[in-house]
């Protein structure tokens, strides 16, 4: 029959797992913050778009 190999978790693999989880959470929160700024700009500051000569402000808000 086959050999039974036990999974060995070392300190490095556990640390790497939690470091990757933390990194992913930071990226997720940063994405939410950028999306919130874009929505806030479109929702509350859209009245000022008519005062601007170019549409760069509106395009930037849509990109965010």
Backbone as numpy.savetxt, mean C-alpha at the origin, in Angstrom:
# Nx Ny Nz CAx CAy CAz Cx Cy Cz
9.65 -48.18 3.17 8.82 -47.00 3.17 9.70 -45.75 3.17
9.07 -44.60 2.99 9.82 -43.34 2.94 10.26 -42.88 4.32
11.23 -42.03 4.32 11.72 -41.48 5.57 10.82 -40.34 6.00
10.74 -40.17 7.30 9.94 -39.09 7.86 10.87 -37.93 8.15
10.71 -36.83 7.40 11.54 -35.65 7.62 10.74 -34.63 8.41
11.26 -34.25 9.52 10.60 -33.28 10.37 10.97 -31.88 9.91
9.99 -30.97 9.87 10.29 -29.60 9.51 11.02 -28.94 10.67
12.13 -28.33 10.36 12.90 -27.63 11.38 12.74 -26.13 11.17
12.18 -25.47 12.14 12.05 -24.02 12.05 13.16 -23.40 12.88
13.96 -22.63 12.23 15.05 -21.96 12.92 14.65 -20.53 13.21
15.47 -19.87 13.97 15.19 -18.47 14.33 15.18 -17.60 13.08
16.03 -17.90 12.12 16.09 -17.10 10.90 14.83 -17.19 10.06
14.26 -18.38 9.94 13.05 -18.52 9.12 11.85 -17.88 9.81
11.79 -18.00 11.13 10.67 -17.37 11.85 10.79 -15.85 11.76
12.00 -15.34 11.92 12.23 -13.90 11.83 11.91 -13.40 10.43
12.32 -14.13 9.42 12.05 -13.75 8.04 10.56 -13.74 7.74
9.84 -14.69 8.29 8.40 -14.77 8.07 7.70 -13.53 8.64
8.04 -13.15 9.85 7.40 -12.00 10.47 7.88 -10.69 9.88
9.13 -10.64 9.42 9.63 -9.46 8.75 8.90 -9.24 7.43
8.66 -10.29 6.69 7.93 -10.20 5.43 6.48 -9.80 5.67
5.88 -10.34 6.71 4.50 -9.98 7.06 4.41 -8.49 7.41
5.37 -7.99 8.19 5.38 -6.58 8.57 5.59 -5.69 7.35
6.49 -6.09 6.46 6.75 -5.34 5.24 5.50 -5.26 4.37
4.78 -6.36 4.24 3.55 -6.37 3.44 2.48 -5.49 4.07
2.38 -5.50 5.38 1.40 -4.65 6.06 1.72 -3.18 5.85
3.01 -2.83 5.90 3.40 -1.44 5.67 3.05 -1.00 4.25
3.28 -1.86 3.27 2.92 -1.55 1.90 1.40 -1.39 1.75
0.66 -2.23 2.40 -0.80 -2.17 2.34 -1.31 -0.87 2.95
-0.76 -0.49 4.09 -1.17 0.76 4.74 -0.76 1.98 3.92
0.41 1.94 3.30 0.83 3.05 2.45 -0.09 3.18 1.23
-0.50 2.07 0.67 -1.44 2.10 -0.45 -2.78 2.68 -0.06
-3.24 2.31 1.12 -4.50 2.88 1.61 -4.38 4.37 1.84
-3.25 4.81 2.35 -3.05 6.24 2.59 -3.04 7.02 1.27
-2.38 6.51 0.27 -2.35 7.18 -1.04 -3.74 7.22 -1.65
-4.47 6.13 -1.53 -5.83 6.10 -2.06 -6.73 7.07 -1.30
-6.55 7.18 0.01 -7.35 8.11 0.80 -7.07 9.56 0.41
-5.83 9.88 0.14 -5.49 11.24 -0.30 -6.13 11.54 -1.65
-6.12 10.58 -2.55 -6.75 10.78 -3.85 -8.25 10.98 -3.74
-8.89 10.18 -2.92 -10.34 10.32 -2.74 -10.67 11.63 -2.05
-9.88 12.00 -1.04 -10.09 13.26 -0.34 -9.94 14.44 -1.29
-8.95 14.37 -2.17 -8.74 15.44 -3.13 -9.91 15.55 -4.09
-10.38 14.44 -4.58 -11.50 14.48 -5.53 -12.80 14.92 -4.85
-13.03 14.46 -3.63 -14.30 14.73 -2.97 -14.39 16.15 -2.40
-13.35 16.59 -1.72 -13.46 17.86 -1.00 -12.78 19.04 -1.68
-11.83 18.78 -2.51 -11.09 19.88 -3.13 -11.41 20.06 -4.61
-12.44 19.43 -5.09 -12.77 19.53 -6.52 -13.32 20.90 -6.90
-13.75 21.69 -5.93 -14.25 23.03 -6.25 -13.14 23.95 -6.75
-11.92 23.69 -6.37 -10.81 24.55 -6.74 -10.26 24.23 -8.14
-10.72 23.18 -8.76 -10.21 22.80 -10.08 -10.56 23.85 -11.12
-11.70 24.50 -10.98 -12.09 25.52 -11.96 -11.18 26.74 -11.89
-10.48 26.94 -10.80 -9.58 28.08 -10.67 -8.23 27.84 -11.34
-7.90 26.61 -11.60 -6.61 26.28 -12.18 -6.68 26.29 -13.70
-5.58 26.68 -14.33 -5.54 26.78 -15.79 -5.37 25.41 -16.45
-4.65 24.50 -15.81 -4.41 23.20 -16.43 -5.16 22.10 -15.67
-5.27 20.96 -16.33 -5.97 19.85 -15.72 -5.03 18.89 -14.98
-3.82 19.34 -14.70 -2.84 18.48 -14.04 -3.29 18.09 -12.64
-3.91 19.01 -11.94 -4.38 18.74 -10.59 -5.41 17.61 -10.58
-6.35 17.67 -11.48 -7.38 16.63 -11.56 -6.79 15.30 -11.97
-5.88 15.34 -12.93 -5.23 14.08 -13.38 -4.43 13.46 -12.24
-3.76 14.27 -11.45 -3.00 13.76 -10.32 -3.91 13.10 -9.30
-5.05 13.70 -9.05 -6.00 13.11 -8.10 -6.53 11.77 -8.60
-6.79 11.68 -9.90 -7.27 10.41 -10.45 -6.18 9.35 -10.43
-4.93 9.74 -10.64 -3.83 8.77 -10.57 -3.67 8.24 -9.17
-3.80 9.11 -8.18 -3.70 8.65 -6.78 -4.84 7.71 -6.47
